[in-house]
One Martini backbone bead per residue (centre of mass of N, CA, C, O) as a GRO file, in nm:
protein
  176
    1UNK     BB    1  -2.038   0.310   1.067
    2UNK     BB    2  -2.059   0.004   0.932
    3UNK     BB    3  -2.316  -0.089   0.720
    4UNK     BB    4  -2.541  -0.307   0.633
    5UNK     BB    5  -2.483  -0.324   0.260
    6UNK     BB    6  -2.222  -0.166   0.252
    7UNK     BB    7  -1.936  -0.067   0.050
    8UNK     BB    8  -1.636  -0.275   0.152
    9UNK     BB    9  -1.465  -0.017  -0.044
   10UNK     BB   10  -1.566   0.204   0.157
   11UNK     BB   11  -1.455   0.367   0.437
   12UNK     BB   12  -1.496   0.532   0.630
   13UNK     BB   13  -1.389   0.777   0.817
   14UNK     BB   14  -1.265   0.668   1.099
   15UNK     BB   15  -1.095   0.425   0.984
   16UNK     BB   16  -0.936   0.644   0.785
   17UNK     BB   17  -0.802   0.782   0.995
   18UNK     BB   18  -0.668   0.567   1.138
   19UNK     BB   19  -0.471   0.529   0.899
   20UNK     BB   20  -0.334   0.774   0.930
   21UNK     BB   21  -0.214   0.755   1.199
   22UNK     BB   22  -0.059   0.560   1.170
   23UNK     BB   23   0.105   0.644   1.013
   24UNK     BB   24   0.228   0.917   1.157
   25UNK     BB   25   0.345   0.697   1.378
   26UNK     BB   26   0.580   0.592   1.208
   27UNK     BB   27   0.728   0.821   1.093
   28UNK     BB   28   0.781   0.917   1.386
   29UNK     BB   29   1.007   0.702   1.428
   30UNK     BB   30   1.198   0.801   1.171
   31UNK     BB   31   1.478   0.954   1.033
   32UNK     BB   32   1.366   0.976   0.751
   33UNK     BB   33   1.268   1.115   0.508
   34UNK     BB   34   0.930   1.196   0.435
   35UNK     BB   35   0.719   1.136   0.170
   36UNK     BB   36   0.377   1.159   0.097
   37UNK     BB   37   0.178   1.001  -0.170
   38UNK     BB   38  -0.135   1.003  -0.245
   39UNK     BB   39  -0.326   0.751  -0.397
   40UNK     BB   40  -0.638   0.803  -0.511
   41UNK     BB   41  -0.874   0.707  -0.613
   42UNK     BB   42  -1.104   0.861  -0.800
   43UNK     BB   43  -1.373   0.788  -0.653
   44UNK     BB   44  -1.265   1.013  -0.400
   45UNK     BB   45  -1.253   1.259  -0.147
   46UNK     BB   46  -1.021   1.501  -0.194
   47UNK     BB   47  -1.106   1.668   0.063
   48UNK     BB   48  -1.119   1.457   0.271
   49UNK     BB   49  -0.845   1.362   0.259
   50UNK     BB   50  -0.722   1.669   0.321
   51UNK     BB   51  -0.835   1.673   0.598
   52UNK     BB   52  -0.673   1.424   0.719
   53UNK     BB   53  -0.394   1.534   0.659
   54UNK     BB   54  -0.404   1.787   0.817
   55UNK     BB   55  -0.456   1.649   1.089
   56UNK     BB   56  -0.206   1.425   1.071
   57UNK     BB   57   0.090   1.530   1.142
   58UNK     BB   58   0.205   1.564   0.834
   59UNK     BB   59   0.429   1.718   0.684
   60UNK     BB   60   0.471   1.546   0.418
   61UNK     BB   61   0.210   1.580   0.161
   62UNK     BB   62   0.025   1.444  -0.113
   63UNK     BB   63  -0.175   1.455  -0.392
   64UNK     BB   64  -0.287   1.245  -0.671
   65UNK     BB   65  -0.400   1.174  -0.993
   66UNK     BB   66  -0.235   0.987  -1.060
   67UNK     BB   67  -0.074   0.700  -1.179
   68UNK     BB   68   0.117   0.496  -1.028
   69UNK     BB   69   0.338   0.433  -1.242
   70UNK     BB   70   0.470   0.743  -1.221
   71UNK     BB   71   0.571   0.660  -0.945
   72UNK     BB   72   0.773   0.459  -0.993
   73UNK     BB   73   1.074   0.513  -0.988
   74UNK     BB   74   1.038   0.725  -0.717
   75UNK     BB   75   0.973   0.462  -0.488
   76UNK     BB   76   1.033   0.320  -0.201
   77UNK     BB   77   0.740   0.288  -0.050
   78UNK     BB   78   0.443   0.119   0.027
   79UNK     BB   79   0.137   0.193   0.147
   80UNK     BB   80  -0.191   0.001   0.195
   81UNK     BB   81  -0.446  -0.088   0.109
   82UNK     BB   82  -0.676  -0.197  -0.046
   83UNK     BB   83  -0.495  -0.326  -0.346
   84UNK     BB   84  -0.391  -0.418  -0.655
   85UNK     BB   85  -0.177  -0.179  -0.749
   86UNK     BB   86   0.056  -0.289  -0.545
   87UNK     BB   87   0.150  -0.534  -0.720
   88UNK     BB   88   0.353  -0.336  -0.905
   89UNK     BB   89   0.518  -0.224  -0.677
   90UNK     BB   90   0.651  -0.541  -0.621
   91UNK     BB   91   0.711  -0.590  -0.952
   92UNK     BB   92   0.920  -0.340  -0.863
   93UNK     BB   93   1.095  -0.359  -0.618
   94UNK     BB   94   0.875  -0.288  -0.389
   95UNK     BB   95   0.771  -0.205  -0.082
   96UNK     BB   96   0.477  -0.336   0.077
   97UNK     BB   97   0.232  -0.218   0.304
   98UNK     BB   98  -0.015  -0.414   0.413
   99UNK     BB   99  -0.351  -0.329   0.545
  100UNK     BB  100  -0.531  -0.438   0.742
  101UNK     BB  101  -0.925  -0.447   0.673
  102UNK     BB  102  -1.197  -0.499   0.623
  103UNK     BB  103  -1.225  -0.571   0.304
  104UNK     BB  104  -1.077  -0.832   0.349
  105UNK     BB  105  -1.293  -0.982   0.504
  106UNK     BB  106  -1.419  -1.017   0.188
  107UNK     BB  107  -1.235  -1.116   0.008
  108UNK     BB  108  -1.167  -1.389   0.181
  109UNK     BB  109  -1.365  -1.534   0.029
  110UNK     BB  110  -1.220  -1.551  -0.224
  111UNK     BB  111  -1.041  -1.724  -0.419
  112UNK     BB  112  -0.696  -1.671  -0.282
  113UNK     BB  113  -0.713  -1.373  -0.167
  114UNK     BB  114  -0.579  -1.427   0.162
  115UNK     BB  115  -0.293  -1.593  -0.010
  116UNK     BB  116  -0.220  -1.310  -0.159
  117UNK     BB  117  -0.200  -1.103   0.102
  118UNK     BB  118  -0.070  -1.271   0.338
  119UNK     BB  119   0.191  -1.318   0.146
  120UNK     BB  120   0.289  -1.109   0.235
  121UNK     BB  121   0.576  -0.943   0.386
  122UNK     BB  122   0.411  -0.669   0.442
  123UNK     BB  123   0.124  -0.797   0.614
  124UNK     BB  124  -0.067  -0.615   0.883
  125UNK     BB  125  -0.303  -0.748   1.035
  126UNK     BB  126  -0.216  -0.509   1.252
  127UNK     BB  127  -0.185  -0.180   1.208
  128UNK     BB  128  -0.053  -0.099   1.479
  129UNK     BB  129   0.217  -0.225   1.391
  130UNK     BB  130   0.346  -0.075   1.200
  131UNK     BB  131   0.558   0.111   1.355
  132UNK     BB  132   0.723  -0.129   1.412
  133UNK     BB  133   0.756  -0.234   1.087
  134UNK     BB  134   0.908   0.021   0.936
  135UNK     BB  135   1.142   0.036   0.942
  136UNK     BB  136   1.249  -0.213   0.806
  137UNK     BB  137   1.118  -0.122   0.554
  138UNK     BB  138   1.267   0.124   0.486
  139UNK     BB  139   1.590  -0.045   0.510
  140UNK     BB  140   1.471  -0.166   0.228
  141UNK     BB  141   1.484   0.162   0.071
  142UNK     BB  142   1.715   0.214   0.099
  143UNK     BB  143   1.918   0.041  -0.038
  144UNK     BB  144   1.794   0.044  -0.293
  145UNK     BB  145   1.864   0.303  -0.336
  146UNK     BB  146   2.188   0.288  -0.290
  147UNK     BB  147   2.190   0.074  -0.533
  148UNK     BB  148   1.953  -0.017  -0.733
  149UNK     BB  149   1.837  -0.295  -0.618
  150UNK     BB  150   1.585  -0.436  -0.629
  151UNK     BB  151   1.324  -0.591  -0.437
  152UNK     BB  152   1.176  -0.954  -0.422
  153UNK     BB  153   1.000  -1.026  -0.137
  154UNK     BB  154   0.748  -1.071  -0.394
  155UNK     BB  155   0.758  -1.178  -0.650
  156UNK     BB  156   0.719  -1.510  -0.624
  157UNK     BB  157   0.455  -1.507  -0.520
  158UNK     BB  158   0.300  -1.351  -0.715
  159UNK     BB  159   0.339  -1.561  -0.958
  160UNK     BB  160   0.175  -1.778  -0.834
  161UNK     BB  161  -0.069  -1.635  -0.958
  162UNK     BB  162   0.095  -1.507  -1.215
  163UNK     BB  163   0.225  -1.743  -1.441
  164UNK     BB  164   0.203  -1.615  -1.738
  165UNK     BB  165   0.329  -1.348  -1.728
  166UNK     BB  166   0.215  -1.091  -1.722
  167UNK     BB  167   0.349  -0.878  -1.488
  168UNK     BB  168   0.590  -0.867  -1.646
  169UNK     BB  169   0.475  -0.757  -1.934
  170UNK     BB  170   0.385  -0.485  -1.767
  171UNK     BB  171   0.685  -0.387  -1.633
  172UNK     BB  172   0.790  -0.374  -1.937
  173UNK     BB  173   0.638  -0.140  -2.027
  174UNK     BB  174   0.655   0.048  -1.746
  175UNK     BB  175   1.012   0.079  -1.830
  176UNK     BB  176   1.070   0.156  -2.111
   0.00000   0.00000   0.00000
């Protein structure tokens, strides 16, 4: 368990399982086939990452060390724990479901962070609630793929946050 002073960005061991398992029990609601690839922060404990997902009953899936960049084309969903880099992927039209975490717990203390997280739609507050929530999600994925239409659910919140347009131009540099 973390304790005081430990540091707010890196999950203990059991936190980090228990939202594995909740991701492995979404997965297991949905008819559709899934890749799960997952795209750890660099200083993350690859071996330790591969044992969670090893005994997580996930069929398919893999580590990279790729920049997510990289896989925005090919992404239809991302699951998400704290992070900004999910960001990129609502501005790319893919739906991000972001799950409450401890971390969140601190950040929220910080200038509009509590409101620029919470006002995603699909931020989870309750990570358990995932499984319910996944099909729509999926859903809303499968569509994307279908026609080829981004999914724009988050895009205007985003922007609220980030008016000059940087965003933008970020995700025209990593289109063309």
């Amino acid at each position: 368990p973390r304790q005081v002073g430990d540091n707010a960005f890196v999950y203990d061991y059991e936190e980090f399982v228990g939202y594995v398992r909740i991701l492995g029990e979404a997965i297991k609601g949905i008819e559709a086939p899934v890749e799960v690839v997952v795209k750890p922060h660099p200083s993350n404990d690859y071996g330790a990452i591969r044992e969670v997902f090893e005994g997580a009953g996930i069929e398919r899936w893999s580590i990279s060390p790729e920049p997510i960049y990289a896989f925005l084309k090919e992404t239809d969903l991302v699951v998400s724990l704290y992070s900004t880099v999910s960001f990129m992927a609502a501005m790319a039209g893919i739906p991000v479901a972001m799950l409450n975490t401890s971390t969140h717990e601190v950040i929220n203390e910080w200038n509009m962070t509590e409101e620029l997280y919470k006002g995603l739609t699909f931020f989870i507050d309750d990570p358990l609630e995932l499984p319910k929530r996944f099909k729509e999600i999926v859903d809303i994925a499968l569509e994307r793929r279908r026609t080829g239409a981004p999914w724009d659910g988050d895009i205007d919140h985003l922007r609220r946050f980030y008016p000059d347009g940087a965003m933008e131009r970020c995700m025209e540099r990593l289109t063309i």
